Amino acid sequence: MSEIGSQSATWHAPAPEADGPQSAAEPWDLVTVPVRQGLEAVDILRRGAAPAVGPVVHDGTCDTLGFLVPPGTAAAWDMPGSACTRTSGRGLRLPELPELPEPAGDAPRPAGWLLPPGDTDPVTDPVVLRRALGEAARLIEAADGCH
């Protein structure tokens, strides 16, 4: 099981593609962040000299965003305000989307792609993502301090 915010979801590895480097057996990890910081990070990643952002999923209420990152990222991820979940290739098969349960275990709600697979890099580089999330946090702190 992986988590997006406090919601649990089951995820699968990407489906095989004829011209893609990933196979159905290849797992990936998922970095989740609050939506505001995630949207800023997506902007930062897309504005870079070499835009490098992989698929990004949001939960049904748009409280959190999840960035697909290479397998093994979760073992060393320690960025405050975010979480990285090891998926071991379970759950979501790209481009399918999971249904995320409500926090209280009520009826599931759908998730959606902010950046779908195929329109992006296969995954986001965790080093680049860490820098973008840090920059996003600083921008948000500065904006909130200017009231």
PDB file of N, CA and C in Angstrom, residues 78-124:
ATOM      1  N   ASP A  78      14.058  12.108   2.884  1.00  0.00           N
ATOM      2  CA  ASP A  78      13.929  12.678   4.228  1.00  0.00           C
ATOM      3  C   ASP A  78      13.518  14.141   4.194  1.00  0.00           C
ATOM      4  N   MET A  79      12.802  14.543   3.170  1.00  0.00           N
ATOM      5  CA  MET A  79      12.424  15.938   3.020  1.00  0.00           C
ATOM      6  C   MET A  79      11.219  16.259   3.890  1.00  0.00           C
ATOM      7  N   PRO A  80      11.370  17.205   4.831  1.00  0.00           N
ATOM      8  CA  PRO A  80      10.243  17.572   5.691  1.00  0.00           C
ATOM      9  C   PRO A  80       9.045  18.053   4.866  1.00  0.00           C
ATOM     10  N   GLY A  81       7.854  17.713   5.317  1.00  0.00           N
ATOM     11  CA  GLY A  81       6.633  18.147   4.650  1.00  0.00           C
ATOM     12  C   GLY A  81       6.220  17.275   3.485  1.00  0.00           C
ATOM     13  N   SER A  82       6.962  16.199   3.249  1.00  0.00           N
ATOM     14  CA  SER A  82       6.638  15.287   2.154  1.00  0.00           C
ATOM     15  C   SER A  82       6.832  13.860   2.641  1.00  0.00           C
ATOM     16  N   ALA A  83       6.361  12.924   1.847  1.00  0.00           N
ATOM     17  CA  ALA A  83       6.555  11.510   2.153  1.00  0.00           C
ATOM     18  C   ALA A  83       6.914  10.801   0.865  1.00  0.00           C
ATOM     19  N   CYS A  84       7.725   9.766   0.971  1.00  0.00           N
ATOM     20  CA  CYS A  84       8.033   8.940  -0.191  1.00  0.00           C
ATOM     21  C   CYS A  84       7.716   7.509   0.183  1.00  0.00           C
ATOM     22  N   THR A  85       6.864   6.895  -0.625  1.00  0.00           N
ATOM     23  CA  THR A  85       6.383   5.557  -0.350  1.00  0.00           C
ATOM     24  C   THR A  85       6.947   4.579  -1.364  1.00  0.00           C
ATOM     25  N   ARG A  86       7.484   3.490  -0.851  1.00  0.00           N
ATOM     26  CA  ARG A  86       7.969   2.418  -1.712  1.00  0.00           C
ATOM     27  C   ARG A  86       6.766   1.638  -2.211  1.00  0.00           C
ATOM     28  N   THR A  87       6.659   1.457  -3.501  1.00  0.00           N
ATOM     29  CA  THR A  87       5.481   0.786  -4.043  1.00  0.00           C
ATOM     30  C   THR A  87       5.723  -0.673  -4.359  1.00  0.00           C
ATOM     31  N   SER A  88       6.940  -1.078  -4.554  1.00  0.00           N
ATOM     32  CA  SER A  88       7.282  -2.454  -4.913  1.00  0.00           C
ATOM     33  C   SER A  88       6.497  -2.939  -6.123  1.00  0.00           C
ATOM     34  N   GLY A  89       6.114  -2.018  -6.975  1.00  0.00           N
ATOM     35  CA  GLY A  89       5.424  -2.391  -8.196  1.00  0.00           C
ATOM     36  C   GLY A  89       3.981  -2.810  -8.005  1.00  0.00           C
ATOM     37  N   ARG A  90       3.377  -2.526  -6.841  1.00  0.00           N
ATOM     38  CA  ARG A  90       1.979  -2.909  -6.600  1.00  0.00           C
ATOM     39  C   ARG A  90       1.052  -1.765  -6.940  1.00  0.00           C
ATOM     40  N   GLY A  91      -0.163  -2.069  -7.271  1.00  0.00           N
ATOM     41  CA  GLY A  91      -1.229  -1.079  -7.385  1.00  0.00           C
ATOM     42  C   GLY A  91      -1.474  -0.566  -8.776  1.00  0.00           C
ATOM     43  N   LEU A  92      -1.317   0.731  -8.965  1.00  0.00           N
ATOM     44  CA  LEU A  92      -1.680   1.438 -10.191  1.00  0.00           C
ATOM     45  C   LEU A  92      -0.908   0.944 -11.405  1.00  0.00           C
ATOM     46  N   ARG A  93      -1.637   0.649 -12.467  1.00  0.00           N
ATOM     47  CA  ARG A  93      -1.014   0.376 -13.765  1.00  0.00           C
ATOM     48  C   ARG A  93      -1.252   1.608 -14.618  1.00  0.00           C
ATOM     49  N   LEU A  94      -0.175   2.229 -15.047  1.00  0.00           N
ATOM     50  CA  LEU A  94      -0.309   3.436 -15.849  1.00  0.00           C
ATOM     51  C   LEU A  94      -0.929   3.083 -17.187  1.00  0.00           C
ATOM     52  N   PRO A  95      -1.861   3.810 -17.728  1.00  0.00           N
ATOM     53  CA  PRO A  95      -2.387   5.074 -17.259  1.00  0.00           C
ATOM     54  C   PRO A  95      -3.656   4.958 -16.430  1.00  0.00           C
ATOM     55  N   GLU A  96      -3.974   3.784 -15.844  1.00  0.00           N
ATOM     56  CA  GLU A  96      -5.135   3.679 -14.964  1.00  0.00           C
ATOM     57  C   GLU A  96      -4.929   4.546 -13.732  1.00  0.00           C
ATOM     58  N   LEU A  97      -6.019   4.929 -13.117  1.00  0.00           N
ATOM     59  CA  LEU A  97      -5.944   5.698 -11.882  1.00  0.00           C
ATOM     60  C   LEU A  97      -6.621   4.932 -10.768  1.00  0.00           C
ATOM     61  N   PRO A  98      -6.108   5.035  -9.559  1.00  0.00           N
ATOM     62  CA  PRO A  98      -6.716   4.338  -8.441  1.00  0.00           C
ATOM     63  C   PRO A  98      -7.920   5.101  -7.913  1.00  0.00           C
ATOM     64  N   GLU A  99      -8.694   4.441  -7.109  1.00  0.00           N
ATOM     65  CA  GLU A  99      -9.696   5.137  -6.308  1.00  0.00           C
ATOM     66  C   GLU A  99      -9.140   5.176  -4.906  1.00  0.00           C
ATOM     67  N   LEU A 100      -9.057   6.358  -4.351  1.00  0.00           N
ATOM     68  CA  LEU A 100      -8.483   6.527  -3.025  1.00  0.00           C
ATOM     69  C   LEU A 100      -9.591   6.530  -1.980  1.00  0.00           C
ATOM     70  N   PRO A 101      -9.440   5.768  -0.905  1.00  0.00           N
ATOM     71  CA  PRO A 101     -10.477   5.777   0.121  1.00  0.00           C
ATOM     72  C   PRO A 101     -10.485   7.096   0.877  1.00  0.00           C
ATOM     73  N   GLU A 102     -11.643   7.468   1.363  1.00  0.00           N
ATOM     74  CA  GLU A 102     -11.754   8.647   2.218  1.00  0.00           C
ATOM     75  C   GLU A 102     -10.952   8.383   3.489  1.00  0.00           C
ATOM     76  N   PRO A 103     -10.465   9.427   4.174  1.00  0.00           N
ATOM     77  CA  PRO A 103      -9.675   9.228   5.385  1.00  0.00           C
ATOM     78  C   PRO A 103     -10.388   8.374   6.427  1.00  0.00           C
ATOM     79  N   ALA A 104     -11.702   8.475   6.532  1.00  0.00           N
ATOM     80  CA  ALA A 104     -12.443   7.717   7.549  1.00  0.00           C
ATOM     81  C   ALA A 104     -12.812   6.328   7.040  1.00  0.00           C
ATOM     82  N   GLY A 105     -12.311   5.940   5.858  1.00  0.00           N
ATOM     83  CA  GLY A 105     -12.620   4.635   5.312  1.00  0.00           C
ATOM     84  C   GLY A 105     -13.956   4.592   4.598  1.00  0.00           C
ATOM     85  N   ASP A 106     -14.530   5.755   4.291  1.00  0.00           N
ATOM     86  CA  ASP A 106     -15.805   5.822   3.589  1.00  0.00           C
ATOM     87  C   ASP A 106     -15.621   5.441   2.126  1.00  0.00           C
ATOM     88  N   ALA A 107     -16.583   5.781   1.305  1.00  0.00           N
ATOM     89  CA  ALA A 107     -16.565   5.431  -0.119  1.00  0.00           C
ATOM     90  C   ALA A 107     -15.313   5.973  -0.797  1.00  0.00           C
ATOM     91  N   PRO A 108     -14.758   5.217  -1.733  1.00  0.00           N
ATOM     92  CA  PRO A 108     -13.569   5.700  -2.432  1.00  0.00           C
ATOM     93  C   PRO A 108     -13.882   6.884  -3.326  1.00  0.00           C
ATOM     94  N   ARG A 109     -12.861   7.674  -3.575  1.00  0.00           N
ATOM     95  CA  ARG A 109     -12.995   8.798  -4.501  1.00  0.00           C
ATOM     96  C   ARG A 109     -11.897   8.665  -5.546  1.00  0.00           C
ATOM     97  N   PRO A 110     -12.146   9.089  -6.749  1.00  0.00           N
ATOM     98  CA  PRO A 110     -11.152   8.912  -7.807  1.00  0.00           C
ATOM     99  C   PRO A 110      -9.984   9.879  -7.660  1.00  0.00           C
ATOM    100  N   ALA A 111      -8.861   9.462  -8.173  1.00  0.00           N
ATOM    101  CA  ALA A 111      -7.704  10.335  -8.300  1.00  0.00           C
ATOM    102  C   ALA A 111      -7.638  10.747  -9.764  1.00  0.00           C
ATOM    103  N   GLY A 112      -6.754  11.644 -10.088  1.00  0.00           N
ATOM    104  CA  GLY A 112      -6.630  12.085 -11.467  1.00  0.00           C
ATOM    105  C   GLY A 112      -5.195  12.438 -11.789  1.00  0.00           C
ATOM    106  N   TRP A 113      -4.901  12.497 -13.059  1.00  0.00           N
ATOM    107  CA  TRP A 113      -3.564  12.885 -13.497  1.00  0.00           C
ATOM    108  C   TRP A 113      -3.486  14.394 -13.635  1.00  0.00           C
ATOM    109  N   LEU A 114      -2.504  14.995 -13.009  1.00  0.00           N
ATOM    110  CA  LEU A 114      -2.154  16.376 -13.296  1.00  0.00           C
ATOM    111  C   LEU A 114      -1.291  16.365 -14.560  1.00  0.00           C
ATOM    112  N   LEU A 115      -0.301  15.482 -14.577  1.00  0.00           N
ATOM    113  CA  LEU A 115       0.538  15.256 -15.755  1.00  0.00           C
ATOM    114  C   LEU A 115       0.502  13.759 -16.037  1.00  0.00           C
ATOM    115  N   PRO A 116      -0.197  13.353 -17.084  1.00  0.00           N
ATOM    116  CA  PRO A 116      -0.331  11.921 -17.362  1.00  0.00           C
ATOM    117  C   PRO A 116       0.943  11.309 -17.935  1.00  0.00           C
ATOM    118  N   PRO A 117       1.088  10.004 -17.781  1.00  0.00           N
ATOM    119  CA  PRO A 117       2.223   9.317 -18.403  1.00  0.00           C
ATOM    120  C   PRO A 117       2.138   9.484 -19.912  1.00  0.00           C
ATOM    121  N   GLY A 118       3.275   9.502 -20.537  1.00  0.00           N
ATOM    122  CA  GLY A 118       3.304   9.672 -21.984  1.00  0.00           C
ATOM    123  C   GLY A 118       3.510  11.118 -22.387  1.00  0.00           C
ATOM    124  N   ASP A 119       3.022  12.055 -21.559  1.00  0.00           N
ATOM    125  CA  ASP A 119       3.219  13.482 -21.827  1.00  0.00           C
ATOM    126  C   ASP A 119       4.439  14.004 -21.073  1.00  0.00           C
ATOM    127  N   THR A 120       5.132  13.121 -20.362  1.00  0.00           N
ATOM    128  CA  THR A 120       6.198  13.532 -19.447  1.00  0.00           C
ATOM    129  C   THR A 120       7.379  12.572 -19.565  1.00  0.00           C
ATOM    130  N   ASP A 121       8.428  12.835 -18.775  1.00  0.00           N
ATOM    131  CA  ASP A 121       9.510  11.872 -18.614  1.00  0.00           C
ATOM    132  C   ASP A 121       8.927  10.652 -17.902  1.00  0.00           C
ATOM    133  N   PRO A 122       9.607   9.489 -17.940  1.00  0.00           N
ATOM    134  CA  PRO A 122       9.065   8.297 -17.266  1.00  0.00           C
ATOM    135  C   PRO A 122       8.876   8.492 -15.759  1.00  0.00           C
ATOM    136  N   VAL A 123       9.812   9.145 -15.096  1.00  0.00           N
ATOM    137  CA  VAL A 123       9.721   9.464 -13.669  1.00  0.00           C
ATOM    138  C   VAL A 123      10.462  10.781 -13.447  1.00  0.00           C
ATOM    139  N   THR A 124      10.271  11.364 -12.269  1.00  0.00           N
ATOM    140  CA  THR A 124      10.967  12.597 -11.912  1.00  0.00           C
ATOM    141  C   THR A 124      12.240  12.247 -11.162  1.00  0.00           C
TER     142      THR A 124
END
